[in-house]
Tab-separated table of C-alpha atoms in Angstrom:
chain	number	residue	atom	x	y	z
A	938	MET	CA	119.301	76.943	80.669
A	939	LYS	CA	122.539	77.631	82.505
A	940	ASN	CA	122.230	74.296	84.298
A	941	LEU	CA	121.590	72.509	80.987
A	942	ARG	CA	124.630	74.178	79.394
A	943	ASN	CA	126.807	73.059	82.291
A	944	LYS	CA	125.532	69.499	81.936
A	945	LEU	CA	126.313	69.480	78.214
A	946	ILE	CA	129.812	70.839	78.872
A	947	GLN	CA	130.390	68.079	81.417
A	948	PHE	CA	129.105	65.529	78.927
A	949	GLY	CA	131.515	66.850	76.277
A	950	ILE	CA	134.409	66.554	78.712
A	951	TYR	CA	133.467	62.955	79.539
A	952	ILE	CA	133.275	62.006	75.847
A	953	THR	CA	136.634	63.676	75.201
A	954	LEU	CA	138.263	61.787	78.067
A	955	ILE	CA	136.784	58.491	76.873
A	956	ALA	CA	137.989	59.116	73.318
A	957	PHE	CA	141.430	60.152	74.576
A	958	GLY	CA	141.680	57.059	76.733
A	959	TYR	CA	140.649	54.836	73.852
A	960	ALA	CA	143.234	56.444	71.570
A	961	ILE	CA	145.999	55.839	74.098
A	962	ALA	CA	144.917	52.239	74.599
A	963	ARG	CA	144.794	51.684	70.834
A	964	PHE	CA	148.248	52.959	70.018
A	965	VAL	CA	150.084	51.937	73.164
A	966	ASN	CA	150.558	48.268	73.917
A	967	LEU	CA	149.408	47.521	77.448
A	968	PRO	CA	150.255	44.169	79.020
A	969	HIS	CA	147.325	41.875	79.832
A	970	PHE	CA	144.903	44.156	77.908
A	971	GLU	CA	143.724	43.755	74.368
A	972	VAL	CA	141.879	46.644	72.710
A	973	SER	CA	140.089	46.242	69.412
A	974	LYS	CA	141.707	48.183	66.571
A	975	THR	CA	138.361	48.720	64.877
A	976	ILE	CA	135.429	50.857	66.019
A	977	ASP	CA	131.754	50.170	65.323
A	978	ILE	CA	130.589	53.689	64.452
A	979	SER	CA	126.897	52.842	64.878
A	980	ASN	CA	127.502	51.628	68.429
A	981	VAL	CA	129.481	54.741	69.267
A	982	ILE	CA	126.744	57.001	67.873
A	983	THR	CA	124.089	55.043	69.761
A	984	LEU	CA	126.094	55.366	72.972
A	985	ILE	CA	126.573	59.108	72.510
A	986	VAL	CA	122.903	59.764	71.648
A	987	THR	CA	121.669	57.627	74.551
A	988	ALA	CA	123.960	59.375	77.021
A	989	TRP	CA	122.990	62.808	75.674
A	990	LEU	CA	119.255	62.037	75.899
A	991	ALA	CA	119.678	60.697	79.432
A	992	ILE	CA	121.365	63.920	80.526
A	993	LEU	CA	118.801	66.075	78.698
A	994	ILE	CA	115.778	64.253	80.132
A	995	THR	CA	117.256	64.208	83.636
A	996	THR	CA	117.986	67.932	83.441
A	997	VAL	CA	114.488	68.809	82.178
A	998	PHE	CA	112.721	66.740	84.846
A	999	GLU	CA	115.033	68.064	87.538
A	1000	LYS	CA	114.230	71.642	86.515
A	1001	GLN	CA	110.481	70.935	86.483
A	1002	ASN	CA	110.640	69.349	89.931
A	1003	ASN	CA	112.704	72.233	91.285
A	1004	ASP	CA	110.281	74.804	89.844
A	1005	TYR	CA	107.333	72.897	91.338
A	1006	ARG	CA	109.049	72.731	94.736
A	1007	VAL	CA	109.793	76.467	94.662
A	1008	GLU	CA	106.148	77.246	93.821
A	1009	LYS	CA	104.899	75.149	96.737
A	1010	ASP	CA	107.421	76.669	99.141
A	1011	LEU	CA	106.342	80.188	98.150
A	1012	ILE	CA	102.665	79.332	98.697
A	1013	ILE	CA	103.405	77.669	102.040
A	1014	THR	CA	105.299	80.814	103.067
A	1015	ARG	CA	102.250	82.922	102.159
A	1016	VAL	CA	100.096	80.719	104.394
A	1017	GLY	CA	102.706	81.228	107.115
A	1018	ASN	CA	102.249	84.985	106.767
A	1019	VAL	CA	98.510	84.541	107.374
A	1020	PHE	CA	99.374	82.460	110.439
A	1021	ASP	CA	101.512	85.344	111.741
A	1022	ILE	CA	98.659	87.840	111.278
A	1023	ALA	CA	96.304	85.541	113.183
A	1024	ALA	CA	98.848	84.993	115.979
A	1025	SER	CA	99.420	88.743	116.327
A	1026	LEU	CA	95.686	89.466	116.483
A	1027	GLN	CA	95.230	86.680	119.019
A	1028	LEU	CA	97.952	88.131	121.220
A	1029	GLU	CA	96.340	91.570	121.085
A	1030	SER	CA	92.843	90.274	121.867
A	1031	ASN	CA	94.168	88.316	124.851
A	1032	THR	CA	94.670	91.632	126.645
A	1033	GLY	CA	90.884	92.011	126.758
A	1034	ARG	CA	90.820	95.096	124.563
A	1035	ILE	CA	91.596	95.935	120.973
A	1036	HIS	CA	90.932	98.802	118.592
A	1037	LEU	CA	87.882	98.077	116.453
A	1038	THR	CA	89.661	99.132	113.260
A	1039	GLU	CA	92.601	96.839	113.987
A	1040	ALA	CA	90.357	93.844	114.597
A	1041	SER	CA	88.313	94.460	111.445
A	1042	SER	CA	91.292	95.175	109.185
A	1043	SER	CA	93.247	92.137	110.419
A	1044	ILE	CA	90.338	89.804	109.732
A	1045	LYS	CA	89.972	91.398	106.295
A	1046	ARG	CA	93.699	90.883	105.614
A	1047	ILE	CA	93.431	87.224	106.584
A	1048	ASN	CA	90.470	86.747	104.256
A	1049	SER	CA	91.985	88.555	101.285
A	1050	SER	CA	95.326	86.768	101.725
A	1051	LEU	CA	93.639	83.374	101.678
A	1052	VAL	CA	91.631	84.272	98.565
A	1053	SER	CA	94.902	85.281	96.890
A	1054	ILE	CA	96.542	82.010	97.949
A	1055	TYR	CA	93.681	79.954	96.514
A	1056	LYS	CA	93.983	81.786	93.182
A	1057	ILE	CA	97.734	81.186	93.049
A	1058	VAL	CA	97.195	77.503	93.815
A	1059	ASP	CA	94.761	77.238	90.896
A	1060	LYS	CA	97.323	78.840	88.569
A	1061	CYS	CA	99.910	76.287	89.693
A	1062	HIS	CA	97.556	73.507	88.555
A	1063	PHE	CA	97.012	71.750	91.856
A	1064	SER	CA	94.030	71.992	94.146
A	1065	ILE	CA	93.053	72.413	97.780
A	1066	THR	CA	90.121	70.401	99.094
A	1067	ASP	CA	86.848	72.257	99.563
A	1068	ASP	CA	86.599	70.834	103.085
A	1069	ILE	CA	89.619	72.728	104.442
A	1070	LYS	CA	88.541	75.903	102.628
A	1071	GLU	CA	85.062	75.697	104.133
A	1072	ARG	CA	86.318	75.063	107.666
A	1073	ILE	CA	88.709	78.016	107.458
A	1074	LYS	CA	85.951	80.231	106.053
A	1075	ASN	CA	83.528	79.296	108.854
A	1076	ASN	CA	86.185	79.817	111.516
A	1077	ILE	CA	87.058	83.297	110.230
A	1078	SER	CA	83.368	84.188	110.101
A	1079	ASP	CA	82.995	83.122	113.744
A	1080	LEU	CA	86.089	85.116	114.705
A	1081	ARG	CA	84.811	88.250	113.009
A	1082	SER	CA	81.554	87.904	114.914
A	1083	ILE	CA	82.993	87.359	118.390
A	1084	LEU	CA	85.693	89.996	117.894
A	1085	THR	CA	83.558	92.883	116.655
A	1086	ASN	CA	79.818	92.199	116.881
A	1087	THR	CA	77.957	93.304	119.984
A	1088	PRO	CA	75.097	90.921	120.809
A	1089	VAL	CA	71.531	91.970	121.483
A	1090	ILE	CA	71.160	92.334	125.255
A	1091	THR	CA	68.206	92.613	127.602
A	1092	ASP	CA	67.445	95.542	129.894
A	1093	GLU	CA	68.782	93.568	132.833
A	1094	GLU	CA	72.066	92.913	131.032
A	1095	LEU	CA	72.433	96.626	130.318
A	1096	THR	CA	73.206	97.197	133.991
A	1097	SER	CA	75.704	94.336	134.099
A	1098	GLN	CA	79.336	95.203	134.628
A	1099	ASP	CA	80.510	92.030	132.886
A	1100	LEU	CA	79.117	92.135	129.359
A	1101	PRO	CA	80.907	89.793	126.906
A	1102	ILE	CA	81.786	92.687	124.630
A	1103	THR	CA	81.459	96.466	124.776
A	1104	ILE	CA	82.719	99.189	122.456
A	1105	ARG	CA	83.747	102.579	123.810
A	1106	ASP	CA	85.577	105.211	121.780
A	1107	SER	CA	86.312	102.638	119.037
A	1108	ILE	CA	87.993	100.346	121.572
A	1109	VAL	CA	86.491	96.868	121.929
A	1110	HIS	CA	86.500	95.471	125.473
A	1111	TYR	CA	86.000	91.753	126.227
A	1112	ASN	CA	85.210	89.977	129.462
A	1113	LYS	CA	87.143	86.862	130.507
A	1114	ASP	CA	84.657	84.435	128.988
A	1115	ARG	CA	84.800	86.189	125.629
A	1116	VAL	CA	88.609	86.277	125.741
A	1117	SER	CA	88.632	82.509	126.321
A	1118	GLU	CA	86.194	82.002	123.454
A	1119	ILE	CA	88.363	84.100	121.139
A	1120	GLU	CA	91.454	82.181	122.245
A	1121	VAL	CA	89.876	78.859	121.279
A	1122	LYS	CA	88.779	80.155	117.868
A	1123	PHE	CA	92.257	81.460	117.087
A	1124	ASP	CA	93.835	78.153	118.113
A	1125	VAL	CA	91.485	76.348	115.743
A	1126	LEU	CA	92.332	78.777	112.926
A	1127	LYS	CA	96.072	78.280	113.423
A	1128	ASP	CA	95.608	74.503	113.395
A	1129	LEU	CA	93.646	74.804	110.145
A	1130	LEU	CA	96.381	76.937	108.567
A	1131	LEU	CA	98.992	74.346	109.511
A	1132	GLU	CA	96.746	71.674	108.029
A	1133	LEU	CA	96.526	73.761	104.855
A	1134	GLN	CA	100.330	73.991	104.661
A	1135	ILE	CA	100.635	70.222	105.051
A	1136	GLU	CA	98.034	69.611	102.344
A	1137	ILE	CA	99.844	71.936	99.923
A	1138	ASN	CA	103.188	70.300	100.708
A	1139	LYS	CA	101.772	66.860	99.837
A	1140	LYS	CA	100.672	67.956	96.359
């Protein structure tokens, strides 16, 4: 509303200047210029109404576009926050050990944040393709599994010193192969989140 009021004030100033200029030209003889001494009121009214509507429509559409852009930027920022959580968890898991609670809670935060983002997107009246949602969902499910689930192992594997994952005192330990597997999954997730940001930005 403040922007609209400023536009209308500017419009009033322009009309005043035009009227003032016309008055000067009408009552002061200027060489090489001839100004009509009569005014067609209907044309003046039409000009004023047309100019006023142009400013009003431009202002309304500009506000709508700005609001829409702000909404998208806020949603994209929320996706960026999810990206940061994933990057932090990836960095921690790269050490080969992570607290079980931290791994579980971070995955839960990623999931709940994405659900919240999807709901906000629906309220903003634009959509995200089911394909990207499904790929992100499957990737997070895989990450949860390789980060926290201990596989069924044989008696021979019980004596192995290089199990893919072990949990001792609530600390999850990974071998090098599992760390590499986790690394790949996180890279895929981050790529998917960037893809999601791009898709939202194109709406």
